[in-house]
Coordinates of C-alpha atoms in Angstrom, one line a residue:
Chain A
X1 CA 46.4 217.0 143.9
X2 CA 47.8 220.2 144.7
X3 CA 51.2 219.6 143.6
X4 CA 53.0 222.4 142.2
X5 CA 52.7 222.9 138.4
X6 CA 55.6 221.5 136.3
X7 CA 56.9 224.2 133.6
X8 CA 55.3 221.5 130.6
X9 CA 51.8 222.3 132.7
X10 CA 52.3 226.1 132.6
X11 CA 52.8 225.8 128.5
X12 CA 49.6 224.2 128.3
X13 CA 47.7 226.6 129.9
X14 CA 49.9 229.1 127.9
X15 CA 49.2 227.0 124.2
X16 CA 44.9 226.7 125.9
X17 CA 45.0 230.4 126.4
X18 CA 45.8 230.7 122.5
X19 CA 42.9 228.8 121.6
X20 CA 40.5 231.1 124.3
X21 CA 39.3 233.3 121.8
X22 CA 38.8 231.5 118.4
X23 CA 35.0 230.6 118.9
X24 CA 33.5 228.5 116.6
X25 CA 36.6 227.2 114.6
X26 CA 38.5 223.8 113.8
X27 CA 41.5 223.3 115.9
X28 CA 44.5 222.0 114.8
X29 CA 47.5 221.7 117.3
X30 CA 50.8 220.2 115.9
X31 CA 52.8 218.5 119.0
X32 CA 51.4 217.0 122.5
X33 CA 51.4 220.2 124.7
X34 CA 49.5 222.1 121.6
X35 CA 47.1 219.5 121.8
X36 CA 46.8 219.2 125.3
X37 CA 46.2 223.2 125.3
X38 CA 43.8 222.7 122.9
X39 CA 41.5 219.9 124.6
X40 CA 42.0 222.2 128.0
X41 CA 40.7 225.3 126.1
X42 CA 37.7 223.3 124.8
X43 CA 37.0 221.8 128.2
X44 CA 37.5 225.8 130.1
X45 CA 37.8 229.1 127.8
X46 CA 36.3 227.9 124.2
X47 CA 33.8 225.4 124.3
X48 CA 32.8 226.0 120.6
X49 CA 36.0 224.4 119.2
X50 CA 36.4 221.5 116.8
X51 CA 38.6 219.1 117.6
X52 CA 39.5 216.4 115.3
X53 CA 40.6 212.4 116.3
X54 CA 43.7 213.0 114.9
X55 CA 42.6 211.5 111.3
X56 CA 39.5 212.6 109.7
X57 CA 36.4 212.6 112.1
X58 CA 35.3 215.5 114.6
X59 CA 35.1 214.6 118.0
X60 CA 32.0 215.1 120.0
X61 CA 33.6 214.9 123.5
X62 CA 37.1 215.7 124.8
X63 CA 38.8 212.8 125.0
X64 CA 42.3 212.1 126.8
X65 CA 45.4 212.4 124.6
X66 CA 47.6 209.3 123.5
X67 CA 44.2 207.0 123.8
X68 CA 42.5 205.3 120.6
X69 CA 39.6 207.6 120.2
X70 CA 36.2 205.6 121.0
X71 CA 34.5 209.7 121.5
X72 CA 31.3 210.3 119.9
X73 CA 31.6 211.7 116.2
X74 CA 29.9 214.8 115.0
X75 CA 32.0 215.5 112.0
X76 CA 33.9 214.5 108.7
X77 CA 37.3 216.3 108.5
X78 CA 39.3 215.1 105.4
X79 CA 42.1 216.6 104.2
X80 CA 40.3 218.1 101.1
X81 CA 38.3 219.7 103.7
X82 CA 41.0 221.2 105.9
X83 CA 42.6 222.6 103.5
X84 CA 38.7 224.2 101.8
X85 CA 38.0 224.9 105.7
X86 CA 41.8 227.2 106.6
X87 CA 40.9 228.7 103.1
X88 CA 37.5 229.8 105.0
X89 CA 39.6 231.0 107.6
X90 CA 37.5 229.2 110.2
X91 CA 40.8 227.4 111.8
X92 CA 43.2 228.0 114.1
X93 CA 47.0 226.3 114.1
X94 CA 49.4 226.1 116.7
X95 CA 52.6 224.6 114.1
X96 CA 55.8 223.7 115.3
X97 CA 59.0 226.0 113.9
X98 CA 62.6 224.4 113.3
X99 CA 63.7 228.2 112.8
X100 CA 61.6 231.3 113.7
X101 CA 62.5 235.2 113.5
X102 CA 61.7 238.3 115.1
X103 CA 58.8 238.9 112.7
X104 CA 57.7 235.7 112.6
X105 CA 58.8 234.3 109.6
X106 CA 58.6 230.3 110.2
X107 CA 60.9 227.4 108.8
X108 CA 59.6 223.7 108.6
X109 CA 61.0 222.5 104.9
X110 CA 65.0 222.7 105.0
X111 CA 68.4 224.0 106.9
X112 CA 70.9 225.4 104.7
X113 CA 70.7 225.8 100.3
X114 CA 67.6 225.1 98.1
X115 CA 69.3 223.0 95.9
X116 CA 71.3 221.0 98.3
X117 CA 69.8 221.7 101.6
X118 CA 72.1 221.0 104.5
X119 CA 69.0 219.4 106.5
X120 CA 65.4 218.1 104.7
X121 CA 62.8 218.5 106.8
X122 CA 59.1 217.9 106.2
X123 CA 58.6 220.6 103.7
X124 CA 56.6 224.3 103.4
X125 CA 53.7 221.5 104.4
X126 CA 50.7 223.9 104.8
X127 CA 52.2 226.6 106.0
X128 CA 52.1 228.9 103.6
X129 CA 48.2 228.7 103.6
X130 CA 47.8 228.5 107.5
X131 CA 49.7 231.7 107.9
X132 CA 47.8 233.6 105.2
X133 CA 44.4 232.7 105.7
X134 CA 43.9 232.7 109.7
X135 CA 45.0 233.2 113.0
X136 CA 48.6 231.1 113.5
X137 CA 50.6 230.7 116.1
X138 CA 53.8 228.4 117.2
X139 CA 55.1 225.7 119.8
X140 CA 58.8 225.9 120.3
X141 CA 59.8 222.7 122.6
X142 CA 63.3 223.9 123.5
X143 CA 64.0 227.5 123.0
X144 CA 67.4 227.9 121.6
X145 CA 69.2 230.9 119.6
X146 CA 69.4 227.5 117.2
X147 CA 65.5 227.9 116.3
X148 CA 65.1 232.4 117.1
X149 CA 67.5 233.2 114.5
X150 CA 68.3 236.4 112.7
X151 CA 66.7 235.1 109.3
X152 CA 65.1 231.4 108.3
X153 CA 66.4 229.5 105.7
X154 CA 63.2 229.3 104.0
X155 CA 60.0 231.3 104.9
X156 CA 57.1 228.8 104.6
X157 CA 54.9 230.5 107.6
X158 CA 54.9 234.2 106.9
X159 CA 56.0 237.0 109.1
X160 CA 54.5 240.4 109.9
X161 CA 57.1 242.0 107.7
X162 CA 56.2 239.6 104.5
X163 CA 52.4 240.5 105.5
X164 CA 52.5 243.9 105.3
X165 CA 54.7 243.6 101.8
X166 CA 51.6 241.6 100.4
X167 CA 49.1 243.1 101.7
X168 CA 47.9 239.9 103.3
X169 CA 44.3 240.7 104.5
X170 CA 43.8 237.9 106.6
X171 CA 47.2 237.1 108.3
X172 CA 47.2 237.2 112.4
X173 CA 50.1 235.6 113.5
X174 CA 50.0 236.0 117.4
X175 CA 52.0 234.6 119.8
X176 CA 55.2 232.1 120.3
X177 CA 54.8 229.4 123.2
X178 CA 58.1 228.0 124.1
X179 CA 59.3 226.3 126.9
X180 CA 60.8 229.1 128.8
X181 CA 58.2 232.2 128.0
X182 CA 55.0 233.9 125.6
X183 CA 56.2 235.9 122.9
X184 CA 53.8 238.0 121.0
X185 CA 54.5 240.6 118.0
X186 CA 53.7 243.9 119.7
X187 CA 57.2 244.9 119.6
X188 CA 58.4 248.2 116.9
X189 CA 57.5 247.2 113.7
X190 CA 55.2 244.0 114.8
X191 CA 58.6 242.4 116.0
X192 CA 58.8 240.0 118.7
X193 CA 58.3 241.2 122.2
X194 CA 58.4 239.1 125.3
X195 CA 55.1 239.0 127.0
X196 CA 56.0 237.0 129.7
X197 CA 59.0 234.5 131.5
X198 CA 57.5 231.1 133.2
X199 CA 58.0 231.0 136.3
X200 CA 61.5 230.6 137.6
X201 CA 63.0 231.5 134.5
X202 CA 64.2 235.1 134.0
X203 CA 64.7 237.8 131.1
X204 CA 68.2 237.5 130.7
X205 CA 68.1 233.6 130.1
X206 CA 65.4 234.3 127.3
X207 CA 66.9 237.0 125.8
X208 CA 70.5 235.2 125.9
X209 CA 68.9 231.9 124.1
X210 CA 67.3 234.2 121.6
X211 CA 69.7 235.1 118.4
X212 CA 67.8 238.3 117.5
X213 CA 67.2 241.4 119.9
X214 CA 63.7 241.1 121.6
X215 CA 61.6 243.5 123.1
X216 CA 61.7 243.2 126.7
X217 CA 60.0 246.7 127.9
X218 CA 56.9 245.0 129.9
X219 CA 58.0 241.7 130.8
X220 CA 55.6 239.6 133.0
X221 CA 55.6 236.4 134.9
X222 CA 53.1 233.3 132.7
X223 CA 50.4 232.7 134.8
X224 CA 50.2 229.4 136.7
X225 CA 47.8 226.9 135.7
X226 CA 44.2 227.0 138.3
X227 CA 43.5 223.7 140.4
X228 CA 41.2 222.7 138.0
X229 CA 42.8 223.3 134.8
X230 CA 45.8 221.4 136.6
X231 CA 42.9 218.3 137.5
X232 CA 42.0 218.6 133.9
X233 CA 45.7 219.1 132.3
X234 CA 46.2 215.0 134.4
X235 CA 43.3 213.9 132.9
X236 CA 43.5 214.9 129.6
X237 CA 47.0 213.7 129.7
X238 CA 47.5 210.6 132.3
X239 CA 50.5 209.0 130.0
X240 CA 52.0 212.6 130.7
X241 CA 53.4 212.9 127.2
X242 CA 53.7 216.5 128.2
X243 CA 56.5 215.7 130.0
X244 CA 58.3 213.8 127.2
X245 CA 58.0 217.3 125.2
X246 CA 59.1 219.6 128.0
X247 CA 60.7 217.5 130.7
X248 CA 59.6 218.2 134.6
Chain B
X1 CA 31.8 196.9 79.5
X2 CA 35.2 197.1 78.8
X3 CA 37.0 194.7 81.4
X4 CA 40.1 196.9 82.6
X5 CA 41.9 194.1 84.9
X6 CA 45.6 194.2 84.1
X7 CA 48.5 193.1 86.0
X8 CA 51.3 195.8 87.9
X9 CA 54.0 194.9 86.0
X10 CA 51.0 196.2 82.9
X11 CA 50.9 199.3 84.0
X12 CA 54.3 199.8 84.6
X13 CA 55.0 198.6 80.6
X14 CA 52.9 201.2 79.8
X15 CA 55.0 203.8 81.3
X16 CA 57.8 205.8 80.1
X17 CA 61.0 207.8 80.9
X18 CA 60.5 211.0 82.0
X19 CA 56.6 211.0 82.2
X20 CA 54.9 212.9 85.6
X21 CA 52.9 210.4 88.1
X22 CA 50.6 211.9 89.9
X23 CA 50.8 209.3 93.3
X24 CA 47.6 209.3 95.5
X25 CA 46.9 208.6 99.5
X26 CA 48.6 210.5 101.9
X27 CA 51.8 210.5 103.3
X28 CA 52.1 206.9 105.0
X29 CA 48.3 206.5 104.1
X30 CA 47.0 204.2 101.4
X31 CA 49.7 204.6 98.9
X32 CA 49.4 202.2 95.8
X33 CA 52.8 200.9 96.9
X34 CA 52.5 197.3 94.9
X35 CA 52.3 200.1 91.8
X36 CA 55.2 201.4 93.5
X37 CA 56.7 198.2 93.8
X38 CA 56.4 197.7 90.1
X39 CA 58.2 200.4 88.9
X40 CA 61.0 199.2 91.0
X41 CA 61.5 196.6 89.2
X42 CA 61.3 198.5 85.6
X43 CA 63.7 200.5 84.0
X44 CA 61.8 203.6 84.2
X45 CA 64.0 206.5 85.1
X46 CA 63.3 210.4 85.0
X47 CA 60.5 210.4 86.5
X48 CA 58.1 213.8 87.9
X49 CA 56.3 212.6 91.1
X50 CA 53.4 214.7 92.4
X51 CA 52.9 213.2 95.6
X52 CA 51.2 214.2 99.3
X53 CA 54.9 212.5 100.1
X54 CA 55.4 209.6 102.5
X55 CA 57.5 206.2 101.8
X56 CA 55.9 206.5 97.8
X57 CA 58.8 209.1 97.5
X58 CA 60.9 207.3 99.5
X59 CA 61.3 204.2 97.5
X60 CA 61.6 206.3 94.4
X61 CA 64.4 208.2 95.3
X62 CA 66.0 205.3 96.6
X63 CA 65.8 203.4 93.2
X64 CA 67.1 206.6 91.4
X65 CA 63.9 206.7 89.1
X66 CA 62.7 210.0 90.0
X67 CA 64.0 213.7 88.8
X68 CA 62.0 216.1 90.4
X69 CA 59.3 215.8 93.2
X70 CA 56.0 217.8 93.2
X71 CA 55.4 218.4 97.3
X72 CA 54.0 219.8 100.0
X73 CA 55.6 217.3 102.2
X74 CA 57.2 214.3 102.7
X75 CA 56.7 212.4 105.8
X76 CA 55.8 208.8 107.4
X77 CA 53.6 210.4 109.9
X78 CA 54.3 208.0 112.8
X79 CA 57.9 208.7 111.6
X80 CA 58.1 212.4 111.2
X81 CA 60.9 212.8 107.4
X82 CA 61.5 209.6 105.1
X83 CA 64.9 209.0 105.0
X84 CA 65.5 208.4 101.4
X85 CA 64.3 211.5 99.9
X86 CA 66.2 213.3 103.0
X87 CA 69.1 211.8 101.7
X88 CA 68.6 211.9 97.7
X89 CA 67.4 216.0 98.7
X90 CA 71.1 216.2 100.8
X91 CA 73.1 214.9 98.4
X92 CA 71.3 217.1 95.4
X93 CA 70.4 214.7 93.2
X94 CA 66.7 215.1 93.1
X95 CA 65.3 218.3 91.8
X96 CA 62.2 219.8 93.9
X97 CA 58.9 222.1 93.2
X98 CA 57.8 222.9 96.8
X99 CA 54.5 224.1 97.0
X100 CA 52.0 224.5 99.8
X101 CA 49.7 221.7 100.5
X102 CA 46.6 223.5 99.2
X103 CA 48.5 224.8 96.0
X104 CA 49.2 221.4 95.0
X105 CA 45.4 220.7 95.2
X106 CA 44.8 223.8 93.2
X107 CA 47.1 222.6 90.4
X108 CA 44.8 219.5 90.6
X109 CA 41.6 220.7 90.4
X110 CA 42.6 223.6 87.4
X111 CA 44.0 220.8 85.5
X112 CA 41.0 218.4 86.3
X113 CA 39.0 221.2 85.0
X114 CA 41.2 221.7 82.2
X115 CA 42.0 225.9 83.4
X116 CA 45.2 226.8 83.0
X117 CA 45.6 228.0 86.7
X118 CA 43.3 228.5 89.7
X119 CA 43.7 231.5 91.8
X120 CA 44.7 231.0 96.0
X121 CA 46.0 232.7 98.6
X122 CA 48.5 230.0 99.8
X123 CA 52.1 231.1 99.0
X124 CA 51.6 234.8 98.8
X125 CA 54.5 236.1 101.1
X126 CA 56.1 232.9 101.3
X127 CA 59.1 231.7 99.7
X128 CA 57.5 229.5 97.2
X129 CA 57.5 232.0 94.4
X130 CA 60.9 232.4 95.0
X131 CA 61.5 228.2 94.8
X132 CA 59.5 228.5 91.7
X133 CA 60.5 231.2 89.2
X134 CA 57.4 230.2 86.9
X135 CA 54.5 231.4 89.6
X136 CA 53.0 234.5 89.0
X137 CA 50.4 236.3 90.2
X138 CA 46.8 237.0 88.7
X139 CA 44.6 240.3 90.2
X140 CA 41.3 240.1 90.5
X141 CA 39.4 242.0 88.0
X142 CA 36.8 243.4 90.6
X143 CA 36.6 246.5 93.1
X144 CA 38.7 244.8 95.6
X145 CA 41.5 244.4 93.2
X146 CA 43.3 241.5 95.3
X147 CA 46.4 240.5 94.1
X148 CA 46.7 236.2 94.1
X149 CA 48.7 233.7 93.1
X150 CA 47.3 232.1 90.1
X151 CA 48.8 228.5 90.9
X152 CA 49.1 227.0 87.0
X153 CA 47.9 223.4 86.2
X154 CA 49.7 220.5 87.3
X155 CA 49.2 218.0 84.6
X156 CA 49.8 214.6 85.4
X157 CA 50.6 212.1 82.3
X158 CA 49.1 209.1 84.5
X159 CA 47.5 209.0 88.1
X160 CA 48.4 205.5 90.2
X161 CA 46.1 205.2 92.9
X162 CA 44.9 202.3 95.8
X163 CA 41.6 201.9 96.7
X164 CA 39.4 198.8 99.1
X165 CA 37.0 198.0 95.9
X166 CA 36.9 198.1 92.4
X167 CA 34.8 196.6 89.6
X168 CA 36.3 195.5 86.5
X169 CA 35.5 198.7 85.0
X170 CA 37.0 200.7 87.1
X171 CA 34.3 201.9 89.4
X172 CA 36.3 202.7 92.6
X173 CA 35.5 202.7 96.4
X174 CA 37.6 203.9 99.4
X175 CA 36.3 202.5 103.0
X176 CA 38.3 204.0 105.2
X177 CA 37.6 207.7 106.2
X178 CA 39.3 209.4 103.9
X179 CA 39.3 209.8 100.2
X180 CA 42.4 212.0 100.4
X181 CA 43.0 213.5 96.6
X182 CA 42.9 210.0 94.7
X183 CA 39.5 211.0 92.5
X184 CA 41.5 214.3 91.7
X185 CA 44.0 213.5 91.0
X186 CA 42.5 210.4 88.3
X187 CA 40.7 213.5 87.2
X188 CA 43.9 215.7 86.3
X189 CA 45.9 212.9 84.9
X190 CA 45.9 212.3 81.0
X191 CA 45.4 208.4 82.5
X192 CA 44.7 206.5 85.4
X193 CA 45.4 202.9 87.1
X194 CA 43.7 201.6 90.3
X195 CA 45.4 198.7 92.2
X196 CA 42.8 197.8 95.2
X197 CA 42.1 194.9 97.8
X198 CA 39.6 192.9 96.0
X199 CA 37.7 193.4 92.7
X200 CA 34.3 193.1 93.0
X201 CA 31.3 192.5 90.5
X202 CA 29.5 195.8 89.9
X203 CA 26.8 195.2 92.1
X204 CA 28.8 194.4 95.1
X205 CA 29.8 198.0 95.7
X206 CA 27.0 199.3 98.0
X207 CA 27.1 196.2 99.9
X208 CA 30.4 196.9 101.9
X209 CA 29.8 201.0 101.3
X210 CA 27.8 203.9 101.1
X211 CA 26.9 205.6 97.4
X212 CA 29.2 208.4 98.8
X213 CA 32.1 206.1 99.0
X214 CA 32.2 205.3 95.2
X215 CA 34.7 207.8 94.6
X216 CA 36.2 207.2 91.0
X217 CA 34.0 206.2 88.0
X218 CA 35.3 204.0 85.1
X219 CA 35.2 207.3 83.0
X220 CA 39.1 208.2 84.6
X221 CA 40.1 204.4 84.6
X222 CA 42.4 203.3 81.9
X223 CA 43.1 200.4 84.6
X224 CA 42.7 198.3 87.5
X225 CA 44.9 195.8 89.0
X226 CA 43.7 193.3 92.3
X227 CA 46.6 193.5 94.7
X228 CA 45.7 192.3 97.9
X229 CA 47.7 194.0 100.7
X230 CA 48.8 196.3 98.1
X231 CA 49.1 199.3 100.2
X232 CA 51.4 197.6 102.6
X233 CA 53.3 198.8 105.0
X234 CA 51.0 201.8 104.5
X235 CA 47.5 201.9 106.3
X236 CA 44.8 201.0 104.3
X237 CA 42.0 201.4 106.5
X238 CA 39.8 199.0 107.7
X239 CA 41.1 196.8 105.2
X240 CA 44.5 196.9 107.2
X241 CA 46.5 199.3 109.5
X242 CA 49.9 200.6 108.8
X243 CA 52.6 198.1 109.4
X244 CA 54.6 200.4 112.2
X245 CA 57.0 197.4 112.8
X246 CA 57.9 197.2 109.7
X247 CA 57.7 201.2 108.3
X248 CA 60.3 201.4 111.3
X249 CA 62.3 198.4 109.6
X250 CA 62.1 200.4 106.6
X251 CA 63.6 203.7 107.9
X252 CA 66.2 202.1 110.1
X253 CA 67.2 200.4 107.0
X254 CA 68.1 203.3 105.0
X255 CA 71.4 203.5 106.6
X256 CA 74.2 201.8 103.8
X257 CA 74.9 198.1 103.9
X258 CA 71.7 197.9 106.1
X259 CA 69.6 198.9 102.7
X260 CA 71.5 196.4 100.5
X261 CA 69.9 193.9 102.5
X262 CA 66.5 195.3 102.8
X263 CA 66.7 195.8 99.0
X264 CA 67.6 192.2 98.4
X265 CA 65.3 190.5 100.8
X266 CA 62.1 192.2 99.8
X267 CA 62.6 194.0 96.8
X268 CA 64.4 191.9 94.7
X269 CA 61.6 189.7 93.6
X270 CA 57.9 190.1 92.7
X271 CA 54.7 191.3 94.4
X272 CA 54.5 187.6 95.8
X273 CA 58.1 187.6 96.9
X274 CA 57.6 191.0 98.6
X275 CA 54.5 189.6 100.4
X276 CA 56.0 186.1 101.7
X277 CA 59.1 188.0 102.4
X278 CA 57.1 190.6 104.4
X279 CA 54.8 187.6 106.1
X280 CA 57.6 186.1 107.2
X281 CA 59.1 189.1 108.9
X282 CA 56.0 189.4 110.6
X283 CA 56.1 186.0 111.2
X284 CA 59.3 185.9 113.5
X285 CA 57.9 189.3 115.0
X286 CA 61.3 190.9 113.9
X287 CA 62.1 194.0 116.0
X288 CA 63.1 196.8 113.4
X289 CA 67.0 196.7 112.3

């Protein structure tokens, strides 16, 4: 052991510490370092979570990622139920984002017109719900000014700026993962802020791949993984697909 | 009791242009594709689809038979965007009505319970009001006076599901462990058809399931059509798994030229062509075009 962390092993600890807080709540990571955060938060900082096999059961235990599930069961998870649970508010989401702004508007259904989109994607998917009904944050694999843009195509996740419009009571969109730094929405007018750079990258680099202008006042380094989240990040993870997300 | 067994190509006859399907299963997830398969063959055009979206949509597009798609997504989910409707979407010639996932459940449910719209918070702030001008809001009547989007009916003219079991009638069973919205959506729709694996007598149902897993009653099935491996290449659990090899055929095949030939070697015949044609690609354990 004892190696030195790789960056993809600092975002997991990053994505786990998202998950620390949310208590007795389903989990529901989109990506392989989302899910790896959220099988090390269950296994450290939030032992009450629900994980789910990926389909529609609850997992008992904590299984390793990438493996055909043979944990103990302890739940039924449909869909219907998902989407009656998030409703409840008794989730929490890390989603992906193709496109994300300072306020946190996200973008997962299409690049370019509504009619005749330059790029499909998936869709608004559940996005619209996640955002509105409970806390919601986002994995970015490869921060780029490409996917921090000035204004998404489409808002399907909502931002702080839509929320307040609305009057959303229940929207808590947190914090950005990528694979350079933590952003958060403490900035003026619940805009994005840069909590902290991974280590060995700087400011200037996120700030330069970011197409909107950040809030960079209190800028910390992302705390390293421990030696035994890093024992439990390679066994939660031996096929390392974390590294096929955020190379080492 | 009425004996409901028909064949695909039945249910497809019954059908006409410009009528709203309601399409069950989930993205590449028990999809009654042999139903699918069917209207390939027709002449239907104009078609509304109201789908959880996965190679259903797809194939549609493909065909030119569909107008508008009723979404929250369309994916493959070991393949992350169907190519078709990508392409049909990019080249504008398939109208849309995006809506959350759990809006499209609400339309469900207020038109299975015949209201004309059931209020949710999904899509307040979002730009789905904006995709569809129709929305509006409702405000609730009590002392916290929240404003909601009162997401209206979606009324399906006819509901084409897949499920493991079936009796004649029409009582329906999913094994797997997931009903997704198949018993909704027969609910919603004006009428319904259920392909599944085997049909069963009546009192073969519990053997293979729980009562819980008798999901549709004959009441929603106008009905209901044996088609073994009639989910294929989507999963159809623990009947069969998805066919990755050849979903993966499938995308890589959407490419010109390299469709003709995917059209003409498996969907050019019937249901029995498509299933020797698909055995035999399993067969010579074909790696994907």
């Amino acid at each position: 052991m004892s190696t030195a962390a790789t960056r993809a092993e600092v975002c997991a600890v990053a994505c786990a510490d998202s998950f620390s807080d949310a208590g007795r709540a389903l989990a529901s990571p989109f990506g392989a370092i989302p899910s790896l955060g959220a099988r090390l938060a269950r296994s450290t900082s939030a032992p009450e979570l629900l994980l789910t096999d990926g389909e529609a059961a609850l997992i008992a235990e904590t299984p390793a990622l990438g493996e055909e599930s043979t944990a103990e069961v302890e739940g039924w998870m449909p869909y219907r139920k998902v989407l009656d649970t998030l409703a409840g508010g008794r989730r929490r989401v890390m989603m992906g984002a193709s496109q994300i702004d300072r306020y946190g508007n996200q973008n997962i259904s299409r690049i370019g017109g509504w009619d005749r989109p330059k790029a499909q994607l998936v869709g608004v998917r559940g996005a619209p719900g996640n955002s509105v009904n409970h806390t919601t944050n986002y994995w970015v694999a490869k921060h780029s000014t490409r996917v921090f843009v000035e204004s998404v195509d489409l808002v399907a996740g909502i931002g702080h700026d839509r929320a307040a419009d609305c009057g959303a009571p229940f929207h808590d969109v947190r914090v950005v993962v990528t694979d350079l730094a933590v952003l958060d929405f403490t900035g003026p007018g619940a805009s994005m802020r840069l909590r902290s750079v991974h280590p060995g990258v700087s400011t200037e680099q996120v700030v330069e791949r970011t197409g909107f202008d950040l809030a960079t006042d209190a800028v910390t380094e992302t705390r390293l993984p421990t030696e035994r989240e890093l024992e439990l990040i390679r066994k939660l993870d031996p096929q390392e697909l974390r590294h096929e997300e955020v190379p080492a | 009791m009425q004996d409901k067994l028909m064949s695909a190509d039945q249910v497809v006859g019954g059908l006409s242009d410009g009528m709203t399907l309601a399409i069950g299963g989930w993205g590449s997830r028990r999809k009654p594709m042999a139903l699918v398969r069917a209207i390939l063959r027709s002449d239907l055009r104009d078609l509304t689809v109201i789908s959880y979206g996965g190679p259903d949509v797809g194939l549609l597009c493909a065909a030119g038979k569909v107008r508008e798609v009723v979404f929250g997504f369309v994916s493959l989910d070991s393949i992350a965007l169907d190519p078709h409707f990508r392409a049909a979407r990019q080249a504008g010639t398939v109208q849309v009505a995006e809506y959350d996932e759990g809006m499209v459940l609400a339309g469900l449910r207020a038109a299975a319970a015949r209201l004309p719209f059931l209020p949710t918070r999904a899509g307040l702030g979002s730009d789905v009001p904006a995709l569809n001008p129709e929305l509006r809001t409702v405000t609730s009547p009590y002392s916290d006076g929240e404003e909601l989007i009162a997401m209206p009916a979606l009324k399906p003219d006819v509901a084409l599901v897949h499920l493991n079991r079936a009796d004649r009638s029409g009582n329906a069973q999913y094994l797997g462990p997931d009903p997704y919205f198949d018993d909704v959506m027969c609910a919603a729709a004006e009428r319904s058809y259920i392909s599944c694996e085997q049909v069963v007598d009546t009192d073969e149902l519990l053997r293979t399931g729980p009562l819980q897993s008798l999901l549709i009653d004959r009441m929603y099935a106008d009905g209901v059509v044996h088609a073994p491996n009639g989910a294929h290449f989507t999963s159809c659990v623990p009947d069969y798994d998805r066919d990755e090899r050849f979903q993966s055929h499938y995308a890589a095949s959407a490419a010109d030229g390299a469709w003709e030939e995917f059209r003409n070697r498996f969907l050019s015949g019937d249901e029995d062509a498509y299933q020797a044609a698909v055995a035999a690609f399993q067969e010579n354990q074909e790696v994907p075009a």
